[in-house]
């Protein structure tokens, strides 16, 4: 695919993107005097993705960039030509913190991909998933954020999808990570995970097909040039762990962006708004409301019974039986 080939050339374009991606909130410690610095953006109302560009000048790319993440993963996005080589040591515990917009675990490791070493800085969660596979979303997505070890500022993210299991099976790493989740229900708090063994996760990432593309940070400042490797097959997730995570994280998924290289959706929306306003001003905004003629006599008021039919109402999975109600009203 043409764009996928182009994206591959961008993977190591440090000179073009290093300054944009360096020192972002995704990479550097957010703990100050024992407290976690809470994010200044959000996912609702005026703090949400539609207004990220308005929250800070450095967030301009959120509303203008043509290469934004997350996206729908389909056949236009190539499978990575090679598997990453990953080394993450097992630990007795790791720092686990609530940023207000996600929960984040601080761990160290190395991922080698395409001849370059990337240092793992942290991993965090999104619910529901930000990426979709052939339009299907998943209940949970983990982002393992890496920075190039050569100091170029390049960022790579291993995006791991999770699916609810029918048999109650789950990924043990998630259970250990969220062991003390209740202790960080309040944004800005910090605790520790249980013991973490990354063996099963590493095997999954090194053996399952990964979709590769060059996009952006999915949070402000939405800087371009970030490489995603997204798992095509999800790992198992049990209901109890999922419910625990979403009760703390809430909703923190950026809406799907347009196809790579196309106009930013917010630019399109602004253009549509202007076009609608112009049509209305020109009188082409559809049927106009008829103004009453003060010289005409008002039609007499009619009085009589009216029958109102109440049809079936569907609420979620519940259907309210059809009924007919006759009411005498004045009209």
Coordinates of N, CA, C and O in Angstrom, one line a residue, residues 151-265:
X151 N 18.5 8.7 21.3 CA 18.4 10.1 21.6 C 17.7 10.9 20.5 O 17.6 12.1 20.6
X152 N 17.2 10.2 19.4 CA 16.6 11.0 18.3 C 15.2 11.5 18.7 O 14.7 12.4 18.0
X153 N 14.6 11.0 19.7 CA 13.3 11.5 20.1 C 12.1 10.7 19.5 O 11.0 10.9 19.7
X154 N 12.5 9.7 18.6 CA 11.4 8.9 18.0 C 10.7 8.1 19.1 O 11.3 7.6 20.0
X155 N 9.4 8.0 18.9 CA 8.5 7.2 19.8 C 7.9 6.1 19.0 O 7.4 6.2 17.9
X156 N 7.8 4.9 19.7 CA 7.1 3.8 19.2 C 6.2 3.2 20.3 O 6.6 3.2 21.4
X157 N 5.0 2.8 19.9 CA 4.0 2.3 20.8 C 3.6 0.9 20.4 O 3.2 0.7 19.3
X158 N 3.7 0.0 21.3 CA 3.1 -1.4 21.1 C 1.7 -1.3 21.7 O 1.5 -1.0 22.9
X159 N 0.7 -1.4 20.9 CA -0.7 -1.3 21.3 C -1.3 -2.7 21.4 O -1.4 -3.4 20.4
X160 N -1.7 -3.1 22.6 CA -2.2 -4.4 22.9 C -3.7 -4.4 23.1 O -4.1 -3.7 24.0
X161 N -4.5 -5.1 22.3 CA -5.9 -5.2 22.5 C -6.3 -6.3 23.4 O -5.7 -7.4 23.4
X162 N -7.4 -6.1 24.1 CA -7.9 -7.2 25.0 C -9.4 -7.4 24.7 O -10.2 -6.4 24.5
X163 N -9.8 -8.7 24.8 CA -11.2 -9.0 24.5 C -11.8 -9.8 25.7 O -11.1 -10.6 26.3
X164 N -13.0 -9.5 26.0 CA -13.7 -10.2 27.1 C -13.8 -11.7 26.8 O -14.2 -12.1 25.6
X165 N -13.5 -12.6 27.7 CA -13.5 -14.0 27.4 C -14.8 -14.6 27.9 O -15.4 -14.2 28.9
X166 N -15.2 -15.6 27.1 CA -16.5 -16.3 27.4 C -16.3 -17.3 28.5 O -17.3 -17.6 29.3
X167 N -15.1 -17.8 28.8 CA -14.9 -18.8 29.8 C -14.3 -18.2 31.1 O -13.9 -19.0 32.0
X168 N -14.2 -16.9 31.2 CA -13.6 -16.3 32.4 C -12.1 -16.3 32.5 O -11.6 -15.8 33.5
X169 N -11.4 -16.7 31.4 CA -10.0 -16.7 31.4 C -9.5 -15.3 31.3 O -10.3 -14.4 30.8
X170 N -8.3 -15.0 31.7 CA -7.8 -13.6 31.6 C -6.3 -13.7 31.5 O -5.6 -14.7 31.5
X171 N -5.7 -12.5 31.3 CA -4.2 -12.3 31.2 C -3.7 -12.0 32.6 O -4.1 -11.0 33.2
X172 N -2.9 -12.9 33.1 CA -2.4 -12.8 34.5 C -1.7 -11.4 34.8 O -1.8 -10.9 35.9
X173 N -1.0 -10.9 33.8 CA -0.4 -9.6 34.0 C -1.3 -8.5 34.4 O -1.0 -7.7 35.3
X174 N -2.5 -8.5 33.8 CA -3.5 -7.5 34.1 C -4.0 -7.6 35.6 O -4.1 -6.6 36.3
X175 N -4.1 -8.9 36.0 CA -4.5 -9.1 37.4 C -3.5 -8.6 38.4 O -3.8 -7.9 39.4
X176 N -2.2 -8.8 38.0 CA -1.1 -8.3 38.9 C -1.0 -6.8 38.9 O -0.8 -6.1 39.9
X177 N -1.2 -6.2 37.7 CA -1.0 -4.7 37.5 C -2.1 -4.0 38.4 O -1.8 -3.1 39.1
X178 N -3.3 -4.6 38.3 CA -4.5 -3.9 39.0 C -4.7 -4.4 40.4 O -5.8 -4.1 41.0
X179 N -3.8 -5.1 41.0 CA -4.0 -5.7 42.3 C -4.4 -4.6 43.3 O -5.3 -4.8 44.2
X180 N -3.8 -3.4 43.3 CA -4.0 -2.4 44.3 C -4.8 -1.2 43.6 O -4.6 0.0 44.0
X181 N -5.6 -1.5 42.6 CA -6.2 -0.4 41.9 C -7.1 0.5 42.7 O -7.2 1.7 42.5
X182 N -7.8 -0.1 43.7 CA -8.6 0.6 44.6 C -7.9 1.7 45.3 O -8.5 2.7 45.7
X183 N -6.6 1.6 45.5 CA -5.8 2.6 46.2 C -5.6 3.9 45.4 O -5.1 4.9 45.9
X184 N -5.8 3.8 44.1 CA -5.6 5.0 43.3 C -6.9 5.4 42.5 O -6.8 5.9 41.4
X185 N -8.0 5.3 43.2 CA -9.3 5.7 42.6 C -9.3 7.2 42.4 O -10.0 7.7 41.5
X186 N -8.6 7.9 43.2 CA -8.6 9.4 43.1 C -7.5 9.9 42.2 O -6.3 9.4 42.4
X187 N -7.7 10.7 41.2 CA -6.7 11.2 40.3 C -5.6 11.9 41.1 O -5.9 12.6 42.1
X188 N -4.3 11.6 40.8 CA -3.2 12.2 41.5 C -2.6 11.3 42.5 O -1.6 11.6 43.1
X189 N -3.2 10.1 42.7 CA -2.7 9.2 43.7 C -1.7 8.2 43.1 O -1.7 8.0 41.9
X190 N -1.0 7.5 44.0 CA 0.1 6.6 43.5 C 0.1 5.4 44.5 O -0.1 5.5 45.7
X191 N 0.4 4.2 43.9 CA 0.6 3.0 44.7 C 1.6 2.1 43.9 O 2.3 2.5 43.1
X192 N 1.5 0.8 44.2 CA 2.4 -0.2 43.6 C 1.5 -1.3 43.0 O 0.5 -1.6 43.5
X193 N 2.0 -1.9 41.9 CA 1.4 -3.1 41.4 C 1.8 -4.3 42.2 O 2.6 -4.3 43.1
X194 N 1.2 -5.5 41.9 CA 1.7 -6.7 42.4 C 2.9 -7.1 41.6 O 3.5 -6.3 40.8
X195 N 3.4 -8.3 41.8 CA 4.6 -8.8 41.0 C 4.2 -9.0 39.5 O 3.1 -9.4 39.2
X196 N 5.1 -8.6 38.6 CA 4.8 -8.5 37.2 C 5.7 -9.5 36.4 O 6.9 -9.4 36.5
X197 N 5.1 -10.4 35.7 CA 5.8 -11.3 34.8 C 5.3 -11.1 33.4 O 4.2 -11.3 33.1
X198 N 6.3 -10.6 32.6 CA 5.9 -10.2 31.2 C 6.1 -11.3 30.2 O 5.9 -11.1 29.0
X199 N 6.3 -12.5 30.6 CA 6.7 -13.6 29.7 C 5.6 -13.9 28.6 O 5.8 -13.9 27.4
X200 N 4.3 -14.0 29.1 CA 3.2 -14.3 28.2 C 2.9 -13.1 27.2 O 2.7 -13.3 26.1
X201 N 3.0 -11.9 27.8 CA 2.8 -10.7 26.9 C 3.9 -10.6 25.8 O 3.6 -10.4 24.7
X202 N 5.1 -10.9 26.2 CA 6.2 -10.8 25.2 C 6.0 -11.9 24.1 O 6.2 -11.6 22.9
X203 N 5.7 -13.1 24.5 CA 5.4 -14.1 23.5 C 4.3 -13.7 22.6 O 4.4 -14.0 21.3
X204 N 3.3 -13.1 23.1 CA 2.2 -12.7 22.2 C 2.6 -11.7 21.2 O 2.3 -11.7 20.0
X205 N 3.4 -10.7 21.7 CA 3.8 -9.6 20.8 C 4.8 -10.0 19.8 O 4.9 -9.5 18.7
X206 N 5.6 -11.0 20.1 CA 6.6 -11.5 19.2 C 6.1 -12.5 18.2 O 6.8 -12.8 17.2
X207 N 4.9 -13.0 18.4 CA 4.4 -14.1 17.6 C 3.1 -13.8 16.8 O 2.8 -14.4 15.8
X208 N 2.3 -12.8 17.3 CA 1.0 -12.5 16.7 C 1.3 -11.4 15.6 O 2.2 -10.6 15.7
X209 N 0.5 -11.4 14.5 CA 0.6 -10.3 13.5 C 0.4 -9.0 14.1 O -0.5 -8.7 14.9
X210 N 1.3 -8.0 13.7 CA 1.2 -6.6 14.2 C 1.0 -5.7 13.0 O 1.7 -5.9 12.0
X211 N 0.0 -4.9 13.1 CA -0.2 -3.9 12.1 C 0.6 -2.6 12.3 O 0.5 -2.1 13.4
X212 N 1.3 -2.2 11.4 CA 2.3 -1.0 11.5 C 1.8 0.2 10.7 O 1.5 0.1 9.6
X213 N 1.8 1.3 11.4 CA 1.6 2.6 10.7 C 2.2 3.7 11.4 O 2.5 3.6 12.6
X214 N 2.4 4.8 10.8 CA 2.9 6.0 11.4 C 1.7 7.0 11.6 O 1.1 7.4 10.6
X215 N 1.5 7.4 12.9 CA 0.4 8.3 13.2 C 0.8 9.4 14.2 O 1.8 10.1 13.9
X216 N 0.1 9.5 15.3 CA 0.3 10.5 16.2 C 0.1 10.1 17.7 O -0.5 9.0 17.9
X217 N 0.4 10.9 18.6 CA 0.0 10.7 20.0 C -1.6 10.8 20.0 O -2.2 11.6 19.3
X218 N -2.2 9.9 20.8 CA -3.7 10.0 20.8 C -4.2 10.9 21.9 O -5.4 10.9 22.2
X219 N -3.3 11.6 22.6 CA -3.6 12.6 23.5 C -2.8 13.9 23.2 O -1.9 13.9 22.4
X220 N -3.2 15.0 23.8 CA -2.5 16.3 23.5 C -1.0 16.1 23.8 O -0.7 15.4 24.8
X221 N -0.1 16.6 23.0 CA -0.3 17.6 21.9 C -0.6 17.0 20.5 O -0.6 17.7 19.5
X222 N -0.9 15.7 20.5 CA -1.3 15.0 19.2 C -0.2 15.1 18.1 O -0.4 15.1 16.9
X223 N 1.1 15.1 18.6 CA 2.2 15.3 17.7 C 2.4 14.1 16.7 O 2.1 13.0 17.1
X224 N 2.7 14.4 15.5 CA 2.9 13.4 14.5 C 4.2 12.6 14.6 O 5.1 13.0 15.4
X225 N 4.4 11.6 13.8 CA 5.6 10.9 13.7 C 5.8 9.7 14.6 O 6.8 9.1 14.7
X226 N 4.7 9.3 15.3 CA 4.8 8.2 16.2 C 4.4 6.9 15.5 O 3.5 6.9 14.8
X227 N 5.2 5.8 15.7 CA 4.9 4.6 15.1 C 4.1 3.6 16.0 O 4.5 3.4 17.1
X228 N 3.0 3.1 15.5 CA 2.2 2.2 16.2 C 2.4 0.8 15.6 O 2.5 0.6 14.4
X229 N 2.6 -0.2 16.5 CA 2.5 -1.6 16.2 C 1.3 -2.2 17.0 O 1.4 -2.3 18.2
X230 N 0.2 -2.5 16.3 CA -1.1 -2.8 16.9 C -1.3 -4.3 16.8 O -1.2 -4.9 15.7
X231 N -1.6 -5.0 17.9 CA -1.9 -6.4 17.8 C -3.1 -6.7 17.1 O -4.2 -6.1 17.3
X232 N -3.1 -7.7 16.2 CA -4.2 -8.0 15.4 C -5.2 -9.0 16.1 O -6.4 -8.9 16.0
X233 N -4.6 -9.8 17.0 CA -5.4 -10.7 17.9 C -5.3 -10.2 19.3 O -4.3 -9.9 19.8
X234 N -6.5 -10.2 20.0 CA -6.5 -9.7 21.4 C -6.1 -10.7 22.4 O -6.2 -11.9 22.1
X235 N -5.7 -10.3 23.5 CA -5.5 -11.1 24.7 C -6.8 -11.2 25.5 O -7.7 -10.4 25.4
X236 N -6.9 -12.2 26.4 CA -8.1 -12.5 27.2 C -8.2 -11.5 28.3 O -7.2 -11.1 28.9
X237 N -9.4 -11.2 28.7 CA -9.7 -10.3 29.8 C -11.0 -10.7 30.4 O -12.0 -11.0 29.8
X238 N -10.9 -10.9 31.8 CA -12.1 -11.3 32.5 C -13.0 -10.1 32.9 O -12.5 -9.0 32.9
X239 N -14.3 -10.4 33.1 CA -15.2 -9.3 33.4 C -14.9 -8.5 34.6 O -15.0 -7.3 34.6
X240 N -14.5 -9.2 35.7 CA -14.2 -8.5 36.9 C -13.0 -7.5 36.8 O -13.1 -6.4 37.3
X241 N -12.0 -7.9 36.1 CA -10.8 -7.0 35.9 C -11.3 -5.8 35.0 O -10.9 -4.7 35.3
X242 N -12.0 -6.1 34.0 CA -12.5 -5.0 33.1 C -13.3 -4.0 33.9 O -13.1 -2.8 33.8
X243 N -14.3 -4.5 34.7 CA -15.1 -3.6 35.4 C -14.3 -2.8 36.4 O -14.6 -1.6 36.7
X244 N -13.3 -3.4 37.0 CA -12.5 -2.7 38.0 C -11.7 -1.6 37.3 O -11.7 -0.4 37.8
X245 N -11.2 -1.9 36.1 CA -10.4 -0.8 35.4 C -11.3 0.3 35.0 O -11.0 1.5 35.2
X246 N -12.4 0.0 34.3 CA -13.3 1.1 33.8 C -13.9 1.9 34.9 O -14.3 3.1 34.7
X247 N -14.1 1.3 36.1 CA -14.6 2.1 37.2 C -13.7 3.2 37.7 O -14.1 4.2 38.3
X248 N -12.4 3.0 37.5 CA -11.4 4.0 37.8 C -11.0 4.9 36.6 O -11.0 6.1 36.7
X249 N -10.8 4.3 35.5 CA -10.3 5.0 34.3 C -11.5 5.8 33.7 O -11.3 6.8 33.1
X250 N -12.7 5.2 33.8 CA -13.9 5.8 33.2 C -13.8 5.6 31.7 O -13.4 4.6 31.2
X251 N -14.2 6.6 30.9 CA -14.1 6.6 29.5 C -12.9 7.5 29.0 O -12.8 8.6 29.4
X252 N -11.9 6.9 28.3 CA -10.8 7.7 27.9 C -10.2 7.3 26.5 O -9.1 7.0 26.3
X253 N -11.2 7.3 25.6 CA -10.8 6.9 24.2 C -11.1 8.0 23.2 O -12.2 8.5 23.2
X254 N -10.0 8.5 22.5 CA -10.2 9.5 21.5 C -11.0 8.9 20.3 O -10.8 7.8 20.0
X255 N -11.9 9.7 19.7 CA -12.7 9.2 18.6 C -11.8 8.9 17.4 O -10.7 9.4 17.3
X256 N -12.2 7.9 16.6 CA -11.4 7.5 15.5 C -11.2 8.6 14.5 O -12.1 9.4 14.2
X257 N -9.9 8.7 14.1 CA -9.6 9.8 13.1 C -9.8 9.3 11.7 O -10.1 8.1 11.4
X258 N -9.6 10.2 10.8 CA -9.8 9.9 9.4 C -8.7 9.1 8.8 O -7.7 8.8 9.5
X259 N -8.9 8.6 7.6 CA -7.9 7.8 6.9 C -6.6 8.6 6.9 O -6.6 9.8 6.7
X260 N -5.5 7.9 7.0 CA -4.2 8.6 7.1 C -3.9 9.4 5.8 O -4.1 8.9 4.7
X261 N -3.5 10.6 6.0 CA -3.2 11.5 4.9 C -4.4 12.4 4.4 O -4.2 13.2 3.6
X262 N -5.6 12.1 5.0 CA -6.8 12.9 4.6 C -7.0 14.1 5.6 O -6.3 14.2 6.6
X263 N -7.8 15.0 5.2 CA -8.1 16.2 6.0 C -8.5 15.8 7.4 O -9.2 14.9 7.6
X264 N -8.0 16.6 8.4 CA -8.4 16.4 9.8 C -9.9 16.6 9.9 O -10.5 17.5 9.3
X265 N -10.5 15.7 10.6 CA -12.0 15.7 10.7 C -12.5 17.0 11.3 O -13.7 17.4 11.0

